[in-house]
CSV table of C-alpha atoms in Angstrom, one decimal:
chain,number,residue,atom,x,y,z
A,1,UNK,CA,28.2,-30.0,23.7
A,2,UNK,CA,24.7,-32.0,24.2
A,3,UNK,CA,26.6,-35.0,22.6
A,4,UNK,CA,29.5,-34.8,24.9
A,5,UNK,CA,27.0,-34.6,27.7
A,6,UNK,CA,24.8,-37.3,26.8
A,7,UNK,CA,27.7,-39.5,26.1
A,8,UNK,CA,29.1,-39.4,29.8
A,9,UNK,CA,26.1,-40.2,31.1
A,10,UNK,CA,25.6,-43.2,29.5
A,11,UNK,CA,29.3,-44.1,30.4
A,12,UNK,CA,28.2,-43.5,33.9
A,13,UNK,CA,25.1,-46.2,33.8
A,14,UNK,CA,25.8,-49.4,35.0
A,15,UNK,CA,26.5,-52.4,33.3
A,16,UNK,CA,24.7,-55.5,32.9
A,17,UNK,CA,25.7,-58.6,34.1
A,18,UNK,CA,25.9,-59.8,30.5
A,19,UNK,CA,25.9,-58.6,26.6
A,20,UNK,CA,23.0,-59.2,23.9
A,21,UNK,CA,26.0,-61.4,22.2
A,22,UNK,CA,25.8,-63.3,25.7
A,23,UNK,CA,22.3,-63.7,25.1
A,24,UNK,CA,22.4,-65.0,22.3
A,25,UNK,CA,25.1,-67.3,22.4
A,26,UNK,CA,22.8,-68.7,25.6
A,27,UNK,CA,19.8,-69.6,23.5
A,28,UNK,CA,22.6,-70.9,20.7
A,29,UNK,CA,24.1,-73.3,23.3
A,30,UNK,CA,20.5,-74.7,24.7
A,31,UNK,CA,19.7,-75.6,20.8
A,32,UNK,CA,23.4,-77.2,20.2
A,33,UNK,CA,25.2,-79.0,22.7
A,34,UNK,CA,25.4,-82.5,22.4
A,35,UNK,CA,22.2,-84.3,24.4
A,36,UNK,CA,24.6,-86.3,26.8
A,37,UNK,CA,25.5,-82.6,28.0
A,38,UNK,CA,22.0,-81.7,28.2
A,39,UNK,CA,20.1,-84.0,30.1
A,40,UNK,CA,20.0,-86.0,26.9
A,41,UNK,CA,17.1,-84.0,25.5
A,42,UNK,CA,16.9,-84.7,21.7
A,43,UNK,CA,18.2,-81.7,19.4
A,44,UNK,CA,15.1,-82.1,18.2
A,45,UNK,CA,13.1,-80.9,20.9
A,46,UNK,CA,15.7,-78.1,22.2
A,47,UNK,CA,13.6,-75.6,20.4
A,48,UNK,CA,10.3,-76.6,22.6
A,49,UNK,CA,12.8,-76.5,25.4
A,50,UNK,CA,14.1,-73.1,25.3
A,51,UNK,CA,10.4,-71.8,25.1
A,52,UNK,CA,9.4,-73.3,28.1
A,53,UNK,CA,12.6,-72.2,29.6
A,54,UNK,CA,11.8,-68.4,28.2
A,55,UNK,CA,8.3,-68.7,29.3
A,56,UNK,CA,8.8,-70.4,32.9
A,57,UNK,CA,11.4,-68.0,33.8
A,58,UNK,CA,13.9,-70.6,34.3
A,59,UNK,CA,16.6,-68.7,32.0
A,60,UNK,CA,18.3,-65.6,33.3
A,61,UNK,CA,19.7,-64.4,30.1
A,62,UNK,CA,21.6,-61.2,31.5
A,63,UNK,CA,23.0,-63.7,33.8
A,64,UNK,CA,23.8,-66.5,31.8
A,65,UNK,CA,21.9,-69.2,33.6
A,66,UNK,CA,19.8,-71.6,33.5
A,67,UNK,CA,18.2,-73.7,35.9
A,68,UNK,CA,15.6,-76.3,34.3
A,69,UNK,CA,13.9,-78.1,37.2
A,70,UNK,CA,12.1,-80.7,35.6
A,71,UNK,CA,13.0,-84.7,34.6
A,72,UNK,CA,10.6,-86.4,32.8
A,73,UNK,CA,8.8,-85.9,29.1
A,74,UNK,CA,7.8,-82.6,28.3
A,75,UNK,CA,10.3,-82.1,26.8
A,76,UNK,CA,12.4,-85.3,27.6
A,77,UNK,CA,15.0,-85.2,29.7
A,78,UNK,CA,16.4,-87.3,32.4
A,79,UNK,CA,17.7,-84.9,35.0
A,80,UNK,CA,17.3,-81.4,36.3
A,81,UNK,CA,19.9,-79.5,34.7
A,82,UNK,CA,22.0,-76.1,35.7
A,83,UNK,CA,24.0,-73.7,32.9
A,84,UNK,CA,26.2,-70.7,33.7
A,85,UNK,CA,28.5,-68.9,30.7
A,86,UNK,CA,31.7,-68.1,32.1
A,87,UNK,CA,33.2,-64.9,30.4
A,88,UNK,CA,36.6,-65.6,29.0
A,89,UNK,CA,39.1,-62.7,28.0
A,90,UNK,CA,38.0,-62.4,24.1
A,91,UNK,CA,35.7,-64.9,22.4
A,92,UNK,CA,32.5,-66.5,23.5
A,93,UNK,CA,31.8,-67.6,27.4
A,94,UNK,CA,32.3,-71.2,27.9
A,95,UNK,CA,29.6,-73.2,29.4
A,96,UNK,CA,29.3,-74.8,32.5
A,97,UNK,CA,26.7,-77.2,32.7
A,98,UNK,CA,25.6,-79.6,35.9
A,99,UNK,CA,23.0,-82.5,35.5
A,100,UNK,CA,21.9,-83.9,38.6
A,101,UNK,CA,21.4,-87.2,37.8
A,102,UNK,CA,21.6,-89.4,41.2
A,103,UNK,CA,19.2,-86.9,42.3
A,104,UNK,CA,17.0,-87.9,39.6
A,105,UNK,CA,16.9,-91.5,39.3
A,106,UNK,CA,19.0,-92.8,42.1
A,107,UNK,CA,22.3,-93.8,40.2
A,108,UNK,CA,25.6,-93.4,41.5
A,109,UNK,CA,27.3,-90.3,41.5
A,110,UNK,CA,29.7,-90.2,38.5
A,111,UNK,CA,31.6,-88.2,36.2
A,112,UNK,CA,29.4,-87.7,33.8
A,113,UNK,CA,26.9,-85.3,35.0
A,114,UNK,CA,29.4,-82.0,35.2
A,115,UNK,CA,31.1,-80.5,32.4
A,116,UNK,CA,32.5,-77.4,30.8
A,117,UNK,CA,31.7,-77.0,26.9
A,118,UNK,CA,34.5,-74.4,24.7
A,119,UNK,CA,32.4,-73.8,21.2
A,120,UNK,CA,35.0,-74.7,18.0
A,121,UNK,CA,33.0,-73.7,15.1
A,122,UNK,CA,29.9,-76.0,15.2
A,123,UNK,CA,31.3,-78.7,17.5
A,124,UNK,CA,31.6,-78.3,21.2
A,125,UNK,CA,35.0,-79.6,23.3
A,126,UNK,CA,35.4,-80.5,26.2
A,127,UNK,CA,37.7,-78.0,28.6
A,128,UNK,CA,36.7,-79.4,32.1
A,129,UNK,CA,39.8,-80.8,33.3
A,130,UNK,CA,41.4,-77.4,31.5
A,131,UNK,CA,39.5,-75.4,34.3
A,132,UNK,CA,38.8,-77.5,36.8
A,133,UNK,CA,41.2,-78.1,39.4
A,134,UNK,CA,42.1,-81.9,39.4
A,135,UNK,CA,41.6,-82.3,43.2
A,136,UNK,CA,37.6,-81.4,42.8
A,137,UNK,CA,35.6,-84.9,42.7
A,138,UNK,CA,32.8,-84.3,39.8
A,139,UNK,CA,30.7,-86.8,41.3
A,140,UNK,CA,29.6,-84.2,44.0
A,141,UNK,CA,26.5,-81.7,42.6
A,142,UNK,CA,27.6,-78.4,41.8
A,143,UNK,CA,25.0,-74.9,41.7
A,144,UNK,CA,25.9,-72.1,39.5
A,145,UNK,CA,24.6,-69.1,41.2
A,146,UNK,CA,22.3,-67.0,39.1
A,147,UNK,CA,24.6,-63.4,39.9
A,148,UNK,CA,28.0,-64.1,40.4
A,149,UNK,CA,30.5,-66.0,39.5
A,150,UNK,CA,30.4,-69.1,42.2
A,151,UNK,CA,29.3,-72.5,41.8
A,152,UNK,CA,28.6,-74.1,45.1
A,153,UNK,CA,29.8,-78.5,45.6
A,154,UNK,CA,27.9,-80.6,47.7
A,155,UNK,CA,28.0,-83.9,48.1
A,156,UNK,CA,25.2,-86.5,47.0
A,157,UNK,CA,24.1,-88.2,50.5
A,158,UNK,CA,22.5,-91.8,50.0
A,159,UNK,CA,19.0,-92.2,52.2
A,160,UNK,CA,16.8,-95.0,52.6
A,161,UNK,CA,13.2,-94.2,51.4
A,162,UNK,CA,11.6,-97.0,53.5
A,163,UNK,CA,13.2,-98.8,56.2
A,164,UNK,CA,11.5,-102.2,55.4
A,165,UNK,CA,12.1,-102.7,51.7
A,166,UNK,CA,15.4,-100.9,52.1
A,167,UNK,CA,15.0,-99.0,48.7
A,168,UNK,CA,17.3,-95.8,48.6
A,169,UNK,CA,17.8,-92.7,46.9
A,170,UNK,CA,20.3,-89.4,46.9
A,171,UNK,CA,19.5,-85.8,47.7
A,172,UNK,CA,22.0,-82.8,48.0
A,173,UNK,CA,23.9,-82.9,51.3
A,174,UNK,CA,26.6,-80.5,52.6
A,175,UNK,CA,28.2,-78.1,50.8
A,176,UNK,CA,32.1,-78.8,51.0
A,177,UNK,CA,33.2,-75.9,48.6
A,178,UNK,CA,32.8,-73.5,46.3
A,179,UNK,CA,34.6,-72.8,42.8
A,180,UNK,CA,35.3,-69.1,42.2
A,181,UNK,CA,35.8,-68.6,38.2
A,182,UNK,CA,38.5,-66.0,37.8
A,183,UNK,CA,40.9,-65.8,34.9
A,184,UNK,CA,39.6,-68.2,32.5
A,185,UNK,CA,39.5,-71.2,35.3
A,186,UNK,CA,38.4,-71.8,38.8
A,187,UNK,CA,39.5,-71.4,41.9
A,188,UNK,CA,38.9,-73.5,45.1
A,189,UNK,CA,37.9,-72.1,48.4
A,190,UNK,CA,36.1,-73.7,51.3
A,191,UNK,CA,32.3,-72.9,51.8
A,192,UNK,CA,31.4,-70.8,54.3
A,193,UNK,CA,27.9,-73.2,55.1
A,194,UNK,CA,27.2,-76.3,55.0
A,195,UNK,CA,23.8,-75.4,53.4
A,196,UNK,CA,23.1,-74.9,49.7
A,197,UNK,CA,22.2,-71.2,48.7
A,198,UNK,CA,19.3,-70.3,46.6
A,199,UNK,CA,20.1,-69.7,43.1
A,200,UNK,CA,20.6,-66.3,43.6
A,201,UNK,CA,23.4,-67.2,46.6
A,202,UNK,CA,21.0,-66.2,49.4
A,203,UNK,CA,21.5,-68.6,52.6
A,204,UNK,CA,18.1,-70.8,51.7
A,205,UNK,CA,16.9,-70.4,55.3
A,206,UNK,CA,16.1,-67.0,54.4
């Protein structure tokens, strides 16, 4: 009888936002993917980059996330970077990964700063035009959200830094959408702001 018991009360706990095979497969991911879906950091140094990670509190395991706000040599890397695991139906999550690289250095928003990885064996394929809807433009900057499975697109907006010597840059501007994963791909709505929410999809003005 005190088995029966126990066992409905731990059926009655709530779940966490992820399993200790999630975890896993997290940490797995950060030491594997290829660099140019990293941020370029070396394979190499992925090990040095998943303790800093673990020990600046920039990895939500539970959640699957990952937001490394850094660009520069310790360890290398040449662009903040954002992860979320999307839970499929049976096998491991696939992983979404956002570098923001005109952010970073200045360069023109492209293609190759937002993908989603599917894990065959040891190698890592490419699924992002599998999931994503072909009438999002991956040049704009997309934010996982920590809890929850959203990712928020803004656009890049191009700034002058100085007026005289007419140098400019790029820094997140208005949020135009938001990508709803659901089913094993994503689904398009329009953002209710205009503003970027904090990682945990709080309005950032609070």
């Amino acid at each position: 009888m005190k088995r029966i018991v126990l066992w409905a009360v731990l059926c009655l706990l709530p779940a966490g936002n992820g399993s200790a095979a999630d975890n896993a497969f997290l940490e797995s991911a950060v030491r594997s993917v290829p660099p140019r879906y990293l941020a370029e950091v070396p394979i190499a140094d992925r090990e040095n980059l998943w303790k800093m990670l673990v020990s600046s509190r920039l990895v939500d395991e539970n959640a699957g996330w990952i937001h490394f706000q850094s660009d520069g040599d310790s360890p290398p890397a040449t662009s903040m970077f954002w992860v979320k695991l999307l839970p499929v139906a049976d096998g491991n999550p696939l992983v979404f990964v956002h570098m923001s690289k005109p952010f970073a250095d200045g360069s023109v928003p492209a293609r190759n700063q937002t993908f989603v990885l599917r894990q065959k064996g040891k190698a890592w394929e490419d699924v992002t035009g599998k999931v994503i809807p072909k009438e999002v433009d991956l040049t704009m900057h997309f934010r996982p959200r920590r809890s929850g499975p959203v990712v928020e697109a803004a656009v890049y907006e191009r700034f002058k830094i100085d007026r005289d010597g007419g140098r400019t840059a790029y820094r997140f501007g208005k949020r135009k959408q938001d990508l709803v994963w659901e089913n094993g791909t994503f689904r398009v709505r329009k953002a209710d702001r205009p503003e970027l929410s904090r990682d945990d999809g709080t309005p950032a003005s609070q």
